[in-house]
PDB file of C-alpha atoms and ligand atoms in Angstrom:
ATOM      1  CA  UNK V 227      38.866  24.921 -31.516  1.00  0.00           C
ATOM      2  CA  UNK V 228      35.813  26.718 -32.989  1.00  0.00           C
ATOM      3  CA  UNK V 229      34.528  23.410 -34.355  1.00  0.00           C
ATOM      4  CA  UNK V 230      34.870  21.853 -30.923  1.00  0.00           C
ATOM      5  CA  UNK V 231      33.005  24.662 -29.206  1.00  0.00           C
ATOM      6  CA  UNK V 232      30.225  24.427 -31.802  1.00  0.00           C
ATOM      7  CA  UNK V 233      29.979  20.720 -31.181  1.00  0.00           C
ATOM      8  CA  UNK V 234      29.837  21.156 -27.415  1.00  0.00           C
ATOM      9  CA  UNK V 235      27.211  23.860 -27.738  1.00  0.00           C
ATOM     10  CA  UNK V 236      25.137  21.615 -29.978  1.00  0.00           C
ATOM     11  CA  UNK V 237      25.331  18.797 -27.424  1.00  0.00           C
ATOM     12  CA  UNK V 238      24.386  21.220 -24.688  1.00  0.00           C
ATOM     13  CA  UNK V 239      21.283  22.403 -26.517  1.00  0.00           C
ATOM     14  CA  UNK V 240      20.282  18.862 -27.344  1.00  0.00           C
ATOM     15  CA  UNK V 241      20.396  17.955 -23.658  1.00  0.00           C
ATOM     16  CA  UNK V 242      18.607  21.121 -22.611  1.00  0.00           C
ATOM     17  CA  UNK V 243      15.815  20.462 -25.083  1.00  0.00           C
ATOM     18  CA  UNK V 244      15.481  16.868 -23.866  1.00  0.00           C
ATOM     19  CA  UNK V 245      15.234  18.126 -20.318  1.00  0.00           C
ATOM     20  CA  UNK V 246      12.644  20.744 -21.264  1.00  0.00           C
ATOM     21  CA  UNK V 247      10.690  18.106 -23.169  1.00  0.00           C
ATOM     22  CA  UNK V 248      10.727  15.790 -20.162  1.00  0.00           C
ATOM     23  CA  UNK V 249       9.760  18.375 -17.623  1.00  0.00           C
ATOM     24  CA  UNK V 250       7.633  20.635 -19.760  1.00  0.00           C
ATOM     25  CA  UNK V 251       5.187  18.154 -21.176  1.00  0.00           C
ATOM     26  CA  UNK V 252       4.607  16.054 -18.123  1.00  0.00           C
ATOM     27  CA  UNK V 253       1.139  17.564 -17.939  1.00  0.00           C
ATOM     28  CA  UNK V 254       0.153  16.352 -21.360  1.00  0.00           C
ATOM     29  CA  UNK V 255       1.463  12.849 -20.987  1.00  0.00           C
ATOM     30  CA  UNK V 256      -0.712  10.075 -19.713  1.00  0.00           C
ATOM     31  CA  UNK V 257      -0.582  10.317 -15.970  1.00  0.00           C
ATOM     32  CA  UNK V 258      -0.814   7.708 -13.284  1.00  0.00           C
ATOM     33  CA  UNK V 259      -4.450   8.582 -12.843  1.00  0.00           C
ATOM     34  CA  UNK V 260      -5.120   7.644 -16.448  1.00  0.00           C
ATOM     35  CA  UNK V 261      -3.317   4.352 -16.162  1.00  0.00           C
ATOM     36  CA  UNK V 262      -5.301   1.194 -16.950  1.00  0.00           C
ATOM     37  CA  UNK V 263      -8.124   0.395 -14.556  1.00  0.00           C
ATOM     38  CA  UNK V 264      -6.419  -2.628 -13.109  1.00  0.00           C
ATOM     39  CA  UNK V 265      -3.357  -1.239 -11.459  1.00  0.00           C
ATOM     40  CA  UNK V 266      -0.235  -2.727 -12.899  1.00  0.00           C
ATOM     41  CA  UNK V 267       3.439  -2.560 -11.988  1.00  0.00           C
ATOM     42  CA  UNK V 268       5.323   0.559 -13.030  1.00  0.00           C
ATOM     43  CA  UNK V 269       6.574  -0.851 -16.272  1.00  0.00           C
ATOM     44  CA  UNK V 270       3.027  -1.323 -17.563  1.00  0.00           C
ATOM     45  CA  UNK V 271       2.204   2.388 -17.524  1.00  0.00           C
ATOM     46  CA  UNK V 272       1.281   3.808 -20.913  1.00  0.00           C
ATOM     47  CA  UNK V 273       4.181   4.659 -23.202  1.00  0.00           C
ATOM     48  CA  UNK V 274       4.924   8.310 -23.975  1.00  0.00           C
ATOM     49  CA  UNK V 275       3.716   9.671 -27.319  1.00  0.00           C
ATOM     50  CA  UNK V 276       7.207   9.568 -28.803  1.00  0.00           C
ATOM     51  CA  UNK V 277       8.815   6.275 -27.850  1.00  0.00           C
ATOM     52  CA  UNK V 278      12.060   7.224 -29.595  1.00  0.00           C
ATOM     53  CA  UNK V 279      12.755   9.984 -27.175  1.00  0.00           C
ATOM     54  CA  UNK V 280      12.590   7.809 -24.113  1.00  0.00           C
ATOM     55  CA  UNK V 281      11.672   4.198 -23.525  1.00  0.00           C
ATOM     56  CA  UNK V 282       8.359   3.492 -21.833  1.00  0.00           C
ATOM     57  CA  UNK V 283      10.236   2.020 -18.913  1.00  0.00           C
ATOM     58  CA  UNK V 284      12.479   5.034 -18.386  1.00  0.00           C
ATOM     59  CA  UNK V 285       9.541   7.336 -18.856  1.00  0.00           C
ATOM     60  CA  UNK V 286       7.353   5.700 -16.266  1.00  0.00           C
ATOM     61  CA  UNK V 287      10.213   5.465 -13.841  1.00  0.00           C
ATOM     62  CA  UNK V 288      10.830   9.142 -14.303  1.00  0.00           C
ATOM     63  CA  UNK V 289       7.154   9.873 -13.783  1.00  0.00           C
ATOM     64  CA  UNK V 290       6.848   7.811 -10.650  1.00  0.00           C
ATOM     65  CA  UNK V 291      10.164   9.058  -9.335  1.00  0.00           C
ATOM     66  CA  UNK V 292       8.995  12.638  -9.469  1.00  0.00           C
ATOM     67  CA  UNK V 293       6.036  11.945  -7.194  1.00  0.00           C
ATOM     68  CA  UNK V 294       7.221   9.028  -5.197  1.00  0.00           C
ATOM     69  CA  UNK V 295       8.997   9.281  -1.912  1.00  0.00           C
ATOM     70  CA  UNK V 296       9.352   5.697  -0.719  1.00  0.00           C
ATOM     71  CA  UNK V 297      12.733   5.228   0.864  1.00  0.00           C
ATOM     72  CA  UNK V 298      12.178   1.916   2.670  1.00  0.00           C
ATOM     73  CA  UNK V 299      13.770  -1.448   2.158  1.00  0.00           C
ATOM     74  CA  UNK V 300      14.133  -2.412  -1.506  1.00  0.00           C
ATOM     75  CA  UNK V 301      11.108  -4.181  -2.912  1.00  0.00           C
ATOM     76  CA  UNK V 302      11.602  -7.761  -3.862  1.00  0.00           C
ATOM     77  CA  UNK V 303      11.077  -8.550  -7.523  1.00  0.00           C
ATOM     78  CA  UNK V 304       7.681 -10.082  -8.228  1.00  0.00           C
ATOM     79  CA  UNK V 305       7.828 -13.822  -7.859  1.00  0.00           C
ATOM     80  CA  UNK V 306       6.587 -15.084 -11.178  1.00  0.00           C
ATOM     81  CA  UNK V 307       6.911 -18.725 -10.237  1.00  0.00           C
ATOM     82  CA  UNK V 308       3.770 -20.702  -9.891  1.00  0.00           C
ATOM     83  CA  UNK V 309       2.386 -21.352  -6.470  1.00  0.00           C
ATOM     84  CA  UNK V 310      -0.117 -19.835  -4.198  1.00  0.00           C
ATOM     85  CA  UNK V 311       0.577 -16.732  -2.173  1.00  0.00           C
ATOM     86  CA  UNK V 312      -1.189 -15.526   0.929  1.00  0.00           C
ATOM     87  CA  UNK V 313      -0.793 -11.956   2.077  1.00  0.00           C
ATOM     88  CA  UNK V 314      -1.970 -11.748   5.664  1.00  0.00           C
ATOM     89  CA  UNK V 315      -2.915  -8.202   6.582  1.00  0.00           C
ATOM     90  CA  UNK V 316      -3.573  -6.743  10.024  1.00  0.00           C
ATOM     91  CA  UNK V 317      -5.451  -3.459  10.240  1.00  0.00           C
ATOM     92  CA  UNK V 318      -5.805  -0.807  12.945  1.00  0.00           C
ATOM     93  CA  UNK V 319      -2.746  -1.567  15.066  1.00  0.00           C
ATOM     94  CA  UNK V 320      -0.594  -1.068  16.922  1.00  0.00           C
ATOM     95  CA  UNK V 321      -2.466  -2.454  19.933  1.00  0.00           C
ATOM     96  CA  UNK V 322      -2.057  -4.745  22.909  1.00  0.00           C
ATOM     97  CA  UNK V 323      -2.354  -7.626  20.455  1.00  0.00           C
ATOM     98  CA  UNK V 324       0.529  -6.564  18.241  1.00  0.00           C
ATOM     99  CA  UNK V 325       3.268  -8.432  20.097  1.00  0.00           C
ATOM    100  CA  UNK V 326       1.139 -11.565  20.316  1.00  0.00           C
ATOM    101  CA  UNK V 327       0.605 -11.479  16.549  1.00  0.00           C
ATOM    102  CA  UNK V 328       4.337 -10.909  16.013  1.00  0.00           C
ATOM    103  CA  UNK V 329       5.135 -13.898  18.212  1.00  0.00           C
ATOM    104  CA  UNK V 330       2.809 -16.213  16.298  1.00  0.00           C
ATOM    105  CA  UNK V 331       4.181 -15.014  12.948  1.00  0.00           C
ATOM    106  CA  UNK V 332       7.725 -15.561  14.180  1.00  0.00           C
ATOM    107  CA  UNK V 333       6.881 -19.065  15.382  1.00  0.00           C
ATOM    108  CA  UNK V 334       5.709 -19.964  11.908  1.00  0.00           C
ATOM    109  CA  UNK V 335       8.510 -18.043  10.223  1.00  0.00           C
ATOM    110  CA  UNK V 336       6.159 -16.028   8.064  1.00  0.00           C
ATOM    111  CA  UNK V 337       5.867 -12.372   7.128  1.00  0.00           C
ATOM    112  CA  UNK V 338       2.730 -10.261   6.969  1.00  0.00           C
ATOM    113  CA  UNK V 339       1.575  -6.711   6.346  1.00  0.00           C
ATOM    114  CA  UNK V 340       0.396  -4.295   9.041  1.00  0.00           C
ATOM    115  CA  UNK V 341      -1.820  -1.421   7.917  1.00  0.00           C
ATOM    116  CA  UNK V 342      -1.290   0.783  10.940  1.00  0.00           C
ATOM    117  CA  UNK V 343      -2.919   3.938  12.270  1.00  0.00           C
ATOM    118  CA  UNK V 344      -1.385   6.785  14.266  1.00  0.00           C
ATOM    119  CA  UNK V 345      -0.140   5.938  17.767  1.00  0.00           C
ATOM    120  CA  UNK V 346       2.112   8.720  18.909  1.00  0.00           C
ATOM    121  CA  UNK V 347       3.135   7.275  22.267  1.00  0.00           C
ATOM    122  CA  UNK V 348       6.363   5.603  23.319  1.00  0.00           C
ATOM    123  CA  UNK V 349       4.637   2.233  23.198  1.00  0.00           C
ATOM    124  CA  UNK V 350       3.146   2.955  19.768  1.00  0.00           C
ATOM    125  CA  UNK V 351       6.484   4.050  18.374  1.00  0.00           C
ATOM    126  CA  UNK V 352       8.188   0.973  19.844  1.00  0.00           C
ATOM    127  CA  UNK V 353       5.589  -1.302  18.266  1.00  0.00           C
ATOM    128  CA  UNK V 354       6.051   0.241  14.820  1.00  0.00           C
ATOM    129  CA  UNK V 355       9.745  -0.490  15.194  1.00  0.00           C
ATOM    130  CA  UNK V 356       9.158  -4.055  16.299  1.00  0.00           C
ATOM    131  CA  UNK V 357       6.880  -4.737  13.339  1.00  0.00           C
ATOM    132  CA  UNK V 358       9.477  -3.378  10.940  1.00  0.00           C
ATOM    133  CA  UNK V 359      12.401  -5.087  12.708  1.00  0.00           C
ATOM    134  CA  UNK V 360      10.679  -8.455  12.306  1.00  0.00           C
ATOM    135  CA  UNK V 361      10.625  -7.932   8.538  1.00  0.00           C
ATOM    136  CA  UNK V 362       6.918  -7.279   8.119  1.00  0.00           C
ATOM    137  CA  UNK V 363       5.567  -4.628   5.789  1.00  0.00           C
ATOM    138  CA  UNK V 364       4.069  -1.445   7.158  1.00  0.00           C
ATOM    139  CA  UNK V 365       1.224   0.208   5.308  1.00  0.00           C
ATOM    140  CA  UNK V 366      -0.638   3.458   5.877  1.00  0.00           C
ATOM    141  CA  UNK V 367      -4.177   3.137   7.209  1.00  0.00           C
ATOM    142  CA  UNK V 368      -4.435   6.888   7.936  1.00  0.00           C
ATOM    143  CA  UNK V 369      -3.450   8.540  11.198  1.00  0.00           C
ATOM    144  CA  UNK V 370      -6.888   9.136  12.668  1.00  0.00           C
ATOM    145  CA  UNK V 371      -9.051   6.428  11.040  1.00  0.00           C
ATOM    146  CA  UNK V 372     -11.860   8.945  11.574  1.00  0.00           C
ATOM    147  CA  UNK V 373     -14.242   8.650   8.630  1.00  0.00           C
ATOM    148  CA  UNK V 374     -15.781  12.065   9.173  1.00  0.00           C
ATOM    149  CA  UNK V 375     -12.388  13.681   9.114  1.00  0.00           C
ATOM    150  CA  UNK V 376     -10.550  11.793   6.363  1.00  0.00           C
ATOM    151  CA  UNK V 377     -13.384  11.425   3.842  1.00  0.00           C
ATOM    152  CA  UNK V 378     -14.360  15.106   3.792  1.00  0.00           C
ATOM    153  CA  UNK V 379     -12.122  15.673   0.768  1.00  0.00           C
ATOM    154  CA  UNK V 380      -9.055  14.254  -0.976  1.00  0.00           C
ATOM    155  CA  UNK V 381      -7.018  17.027   0.678  1.00  0.00           C
ATOM    156  CA  UNK V 382      -8.239  16.069   4.149  1.00  0.00           C
ATOM    157  CA  UNK V 383      -7.470  12.416   3.407  1.00  0.00           C
ATOM    158  CA  UNK V 384      -3.912  13.109   2.242  1.00  0.00           C
ATOM    159  CA  UNK V 385      -3.265  15.390   5.214  1.00  0.00           C
ATOM    160  CA  UNK V 386      -4.092  12.509   7.539  1.00  0.00           C
ATOM    161  CA  UNK V 387      -1.994  10.050   5.505  1.00  0.00           C
ATOM    162  CA  UNK V 388       0.991  12.383   5.501  1.00  0.00           C
ATOM    163  CA  UNK V 389       0.713  12.844   9.248  1.00  0.00           C
ATOM    164  CA  UNK V 390       1.158   9.105   9.704  1.00  0.00           C
ATOM    165  CA  UNK V 391       3.895   8.998   7.081  1.00  0.00           C
ATOM    166  CA  UNK V 392       5.791  11.577   9.103  1.00  0.00           C
ATOM    167  CA  UNK V 393       5.432   9.581  12.318  1.00  0.00           C
ATOM    168  CA  UNK V 394       6.539   6.374  10.600  1.00  0.00           C
ATOM    169  CA  UNK V 395       9.495   8.078   8.995  1.00  0.00           C
ATOM    170  CA  UNK V 396      10.565   9.302  12.439  1.00  0.00           C
ATOM    171  CA  UNK V 397      10.177   5.864  14.005  1.00  0.00           C
ATOM    172  CA  UNK V 398      11.040   3.253  11.374  1.00  0.00           C
ATOM    173  CA  UNK V 399      12.927   5.497   8.964  1.00  0.00           C
ATOM    174  CA  UNK V 400      10.701   5.385   5.930  1.00  0.00           C
ATOM    175  CA  UNK V 401       7.330   6.338   4.501  1.00  0.00           C
ATOM    176  CA  UNK V 402       5.280   3.379   3.289  1.00  0.00           C
ATOM    177  CA  UNK V 403       4.031   3.430  -0.281  1.00  0.00           C
ATOM    178  CA  UNK V 404       1.193   1.011   0.371  1.00  0.00           C
ATOM    179  CA  UNK V 405      -2.127   1.983   1.846  1.00  0.00           C
ATOM    180  CA  UNK V 406      -5.474   0.604   2.873  1.00  0.00           C
ATOM    181  CA  UNK V 407      -8.552   2.802   3.077  1.00  0.00           C
ATOM    182  CA  UNK V 408     -10.426   2.597   6.376  1.00  0.00           C
ATOM    183  CA  UNK V 409     -13.567   0.670   5.434  1.00  0.00           C
ATOM    184  CA  UNK V 410     -12.090  -0.368   2.107  1.00  0.00           C
ATOM    185  CA  UNK V 411     -12.167   1.517  -1.197  1.00  0.00           C
ATOM    186  CA  UNK V 412     -15.896   0.955  -1.712  1.00  0.00           C
ATOM    187  CA  UNK V 413     -17.164   1.940   1.722  1.00  0.00           C
ATOM    188  CA  UNK V 414     -20.367   3.987   1.878  1.00  0.00           C
ATOM    189  CA  UNK V 415     -19.677   5.565   5.254  1.00  0.00           C
ATOM    190  CA  UNK V 416     -17.530   8.070   3.365  1.00  0.00           C
ATOM    191  CA  UNK V 417     -20.609   9.416   1.564  1.00  0.00           C
ATOM    192  CA  UNK V 418     -21.852  11.359   4.546  1.00  0.00           C
ATOM    193  CA  UNK V 419     -18.767  13.572   4.995  1.00  0.00           C
ATOM    194  CA  UNK V 420     -17.616  13.571   1.356  1.00  0.00           C
ATOM    195  CA  UNK V 421     -20.605  12.828  -0.830  1.00  0.00           C
ATOM    196  CA  UNK V 422     -21.058  10.054  -3.364  1.00  0.00           C
ATOM    197  CA  UNK V 423     -17.955   9.615  -5.468  1.00  0.00           C
ATOM    198  CA  UNK V 424     -15.598  10.719  -2.707  1.00  0.00           C
ATOM    199  CA  UNK V 425     -13.759   7.376  -2.713  1.00  0.00           C
ATOM    200  CA  UNK V 426     -13.003   7.670  -6.402  1.00  0.00           C
ATOM    201  CA  UNK V 427     -11.658  11.182  -5.967  1.00  0.00           C
ATOM    202  CA  UNK V 428      -9.546  10.167  -2.982  1.00  0.00           C
ATOM    203  CA  UNK V 429      -8.220   7.066  -4.764  1.00  0.00           C
ATOM    204  CA  UNK V 430      -7.129   9.177  -7.736  1.00  0.00           C
ATOM    205  CA  UNK V 431      -5.038  11.431  -5.523  1.00  0.00           C
ATOM    206  CA  UNK V 432      -3.629   8.479  -3.614  1.00  0.00           C
ATOM    207  CA  UNK V 433      -2.443   6.921  -6.869  1.00  0.00           C
ATOM    208  CA  UNK V 434      -1.123  10.212  -8.223  1.00  0.00           C
ATOM    209  CA  UNK V 435       1.028  10.552  -5.134  1.00  0.00           C
ATOM    210  CA  UNK V 436       2.598   7.156  -5.811  1.00  0.00           C
ATOM    211  CA  UNK V 437       0.807   4.930  -3.314  1.00  0.00           C
ATOM    212  CA  UNK V 438      -0.722   1.603  -4.143  1.00  0.00           C
ATOM    213  CA  UNK V 439      -3.853   0.665  -2.246  1.00  0.00           C
ATOM    214  CA  UNK V 440      -5.099  -2.744  -1.235  1.00  0.00           C
ATOM    215  CA  UNK V 441      -8.502  -4.083  -0.349  1.00  0.00           C
ATOM    216  CA  UNK V 442      -8.905  -7.801   0.326  1.00  0.00           C
ATOM    217  CA  UNK V 443     -10.345 -10.874  -1.377  1.00  0.00           C
ATOM    218  CA  UNK V 444     -10.540 -12.940   1.776  1.00  0.00           C
ATOM    219  CA  UNK V 445     -12.165 -11.588   4.899  1.00  0.00           C
ATOM    220  CA  UNK V 446     -11.539 -13.249   8.219  1.00  0.00           C
ATOM    221  CA  UNK V 447     -14.860 -11.649   9.339  1.00  0.00           C
ATOM    222  CA  UNK V 448     -13.175 -10.712  12.584  1.00  0.00           C
ATOM    223  CA  UNK V 449     -14.722  -7.254  12.318  1.00  0.00           C
ATOM    224  CA  UNK V 450     -18.233  -8.583  11.733  1.00  0.00           C
ATOM    225  CA  UNK V 451     -18.778  -8.907  15.496  1.00  0.00           C
ATOM    226  CA  UNK V 452     -17.116  -7.217  18.466  1.00  0.00           C
ATOM    227  CA  UNK V 453     -15.531 -10.575  19.256  1.00  0.00           C
ATOM    228  CA  UNK V 454     -16.077 -12.969  16.398  1.00  0.00           C
ATOM    229  CA  UNK V 455     -16.155 -16.690  17.062  1.00  0.00           C
ATOM    230  CA  UNK V 456     -12.770 -18.271  16.564  1.00  0.00           C
ATOM    231  CA  UNK V 457     -14.124 -21.052  14.332  1.00  0.00           C
ATOM    232  CA  UNK V 458     -16.024 -18.562  12.240  1.00  0.00           C
ATOM    233  CA  UNK V 459     -12.753 -16.730  11.513  1.00  0.00           C
ATOM    234  CA  UNK V 460     -11.036 -19.998  10.544  1.00  0.00           C
ATOM    235  CA  UNK V 461     -13.900 -21.244   8.371  1.00  0.00           C
ATOM    236  CA  UNK V 462     -14.284 -17.884   6.637  1.00  0.00           C
ATOM    237  CA  UNK V 463     -10.641 -17.747   5.609  1.00  0.00           C
ATOM    238  CA  UNK V 464     -10.519 -21.361   4.528  1.00  0.00           C
ATOM    239  CA  UNK V 465     -13.710 -21.186   2.421  1.00  0.00           C
ATOM    240  CA  UNK V 466     -12.935 -17.796   0.843  1.00  0.00           C
ATOM    241  CA  UNK V 467      -9.419 -18.826  -0.130  1.00  0.00           C
ATOM    242  CA  UNK V 468     -10.539 -21.971  -1.918  1.00  0.00           C
ATOM    243  CA  UNK V 469      -9.764 -21.821  -5.641  1.00  0.00           C
ATOM    244  CA  UNK V 470      -7.718 -18.630  -5.394  1.00  0.00           C
ATOM    245  CA  UNK V 471      -4.042 -18.359  -6.279  1.00  0.00           C
ATOM    246  CA  UNK V 472      -3.338 -15.069  -4.510  1.00  0.00           C
ATOM    247  CA  UNK V 473      -5.158 -14.020  -1.419  1.00  0.00           C
ATOM    248  CA  UNK V 474      -5.134 -10.841   0.621  1.00  0.00           C
ATOM    249  CA  UNK V 475      -6.570 -11.781   4.000  1.00  0.00           C
ATOM    250  CA  UNK V 476      -8.202  -9.077   6.090  1.00  0.00           C
ATOM    251  CA  UNK V 477      -7.632  -9.367   9.829  1.00  0.00           C
ATOM    252  CA  UNK V 478      -7.396  -6.916  12.691  1.00  0.00           C
ATOM    253  CA  UNK V 479      -4.673  -6.001  15.167  1.00  0.00           C
ATOM    254  CA  UNK V 480      -6.860  -4.801  17.977  1.00  0.00           C
ATOM    255  CA  UNK V 481      -6.730  -5.195  21.733  1.00  0.00           C
ATOM    256  CA  UNK V 482     -10.217  -6.684  21.844  1.00  0.00           C
ATOM    257  CA  UNK V 483      -9.865  -9.069  18.916  1.00  0.00           C
ATOM    258  CA  UNK V 484      -8.774 -11.982  21.074  1.00  0.00           C
ATOM    259  CA  UNK V 485     -10.292 -14.636  18.843  1.00  0.00           C
ATOM    260  CA  UNK V 486      -8.218 -13.383  15.897  1.00  0.00           C
ATOM    261  CA  UNK V 487      -5.145 -14.365  17.925  1.00  0.00           C
ATOM    262  CA  UNK V 488      -6.668 -17.746  18.766  1.00  0.00           C
ATOM    263  CA  UNK V 489      -7.573 -18.385  15.148  1.00  0.00           C
ATOM    264  CA  UNK V 490      -4.294 -17.190  13.655  1.00  0.00           C
ATOM    265  CA  UNK V 491      -2.132 -20.299  14.149  1.00  0.00           C
ATOM    266  CA  UNK V 492      -4.945 -22.508  12.814  1.00  0.00           C
ATOM    267  CA  UNK V 493      -5.489 -20.209   9.830  1.00  0.00           C
ATOM    268  CA  UNK V 494      -1.783 -20.265   9.009  1.00  0.00           C
ATOM    269  CA  UNK V 495      -1.642 -24.060   9.304  1.00  0.00           C
ATOM    270  CA  UNK V 496      -4.680 -24.572   7.124  1.00  0.00           C
ATOM    271  CA  UNK V 497      -3.411 -22.186   4.444  1.00  0.00           C
ATOM    272  CA  UNK V 498      -0.048 -23.935   4.460  1.00  0.00           C
ATOM    273  CA  UNK V 499      -1.789 -27.290   4.002  1.00  0.00           C
ATOM    274  CA  UNK V 500      -3.692 -25.798   1.096  1.00  0.00           C
ATOM    275  CA  UNK V 501      -0.337 -24.967  -0.558  1.00  0.00           C
ATOM    276  CA  UNK V 502      -0.023 -21.266   0.235  1.00  0.00           C
ATOM    277  CA  UNK V 503       3.236 -19.592   1.031  1.00  0.00           C
ATOM    278  CA  UNK V 504       3.222 -16.201   2.762  1.00  0.00           C
ATOM    279  CA  UNK V 505       4.586 -12.890   1.626  1.00  0.00           C
ATOM    280  CA  UNK V 506       4.425  -9.178   2.374  1.00  0.00           C
ATOM    281  CA  UNK V 507       2.636  -6.695   0.192  1.00  0.00           C
ATOM    282  CA  UNK V 508       4.549  -4.063  -1.708  1.00  0.00           C
ATOM    283  CA  UNK V 509       3.678  -1.494  -4.328  1.00  0.00           C
ATOM    284  CA  UNK V 510       4.212  -3.940  -7.189  1.00  0.00           C
ATOM    285  CA  UNK V 511       2.697  -7.073  -5.726  1.00  0.00           C
ATOM    286  CA  UNK V 512      -0.696  -8.597  -6.408  1.00  0.00           C
ATOM    287  CA  UNK V 513      -3.487  -6.288  -5.407  1.00  0.00           C
ATOM    288  CA  UNK V 514      -7.196  -6.595  -5.112  1.00  0.00           C
ATOM    289  CA  UNK V 515      -9.344  -3.473  -5.279  1.00  0.00           C
ATOM    290  CA  UNK V 516     -13.086  -3.216  -4.857  1.00  0.00           C
ATOM    291  CA  UNK V 517     -13.083   0.071  -6.729  1.00  0.00           C
ATOM    292  CA  UNK V 518     -10.689   1.657  -9.203  1.00  0.00           C
ATOM    293  CA  UNK V 519     -11.152   5.362  -9.886  1.00  0.00           C
TER     294      UNK V 519
HETATM  295 ZN1   ZN A 739      -9.377  -0.027   9.847  1.00  0.00          ZN
END
């Protein structure tokens, strides 16, 4: 009996010390912020100092788990098969164009990613739901999209992001873990409110909180003019996607971007002819970042 109790106590202390080790030294381990420059899937995070205690995989899962709050649909495993993938992205919605975009995407049977901003009206809430119900990915593009507000400090940025997270959780039932910075990660408009280097500081906090952020490697140029020429949008996407295997295409979901809607079916058709299939972005998918902190 005494032997048994001793054994149990020993097991108990072993477990307690493992728990203390896991929790207690999280500050000294490599953190997400110190991860390799090119963001990689979770399993590529640096291994803990003592690999015998816990595998690198379990460690990084534990690390991400502690900061990560994504509760949305399960992410698909990364498709390692060859082939070309196009990630269409629509920024700044929802808008009067949202349903038209959804209709076109549905006609072609393809999925895209919507980096939305805050729209706390019945119509806005309904549109978030329609985007999600159609199987597209929702990403955070900040609630206000107001450069002077969000780029004042990392804290101000995260406050705005969390505000949209809250609204999305109320409407579609989950908080996205993917994000696009208004203006992209290398924008200079942030310098005025936040000073040089603000984007790097903001990006560090974004990553530490478990988000992945996405810029683009193909611009539709639909933001280069108030109403860009339809053919310019088509030509820009086609020429910028040439020779690339994975493309993140920047487009806008905006009431006034009528030529984006006109160009969209042609863009999809031309990308399909060039051998691309379409997918939604998620935390572990291909990313393209102008700047890594
Ligand atoms: Zn935007």
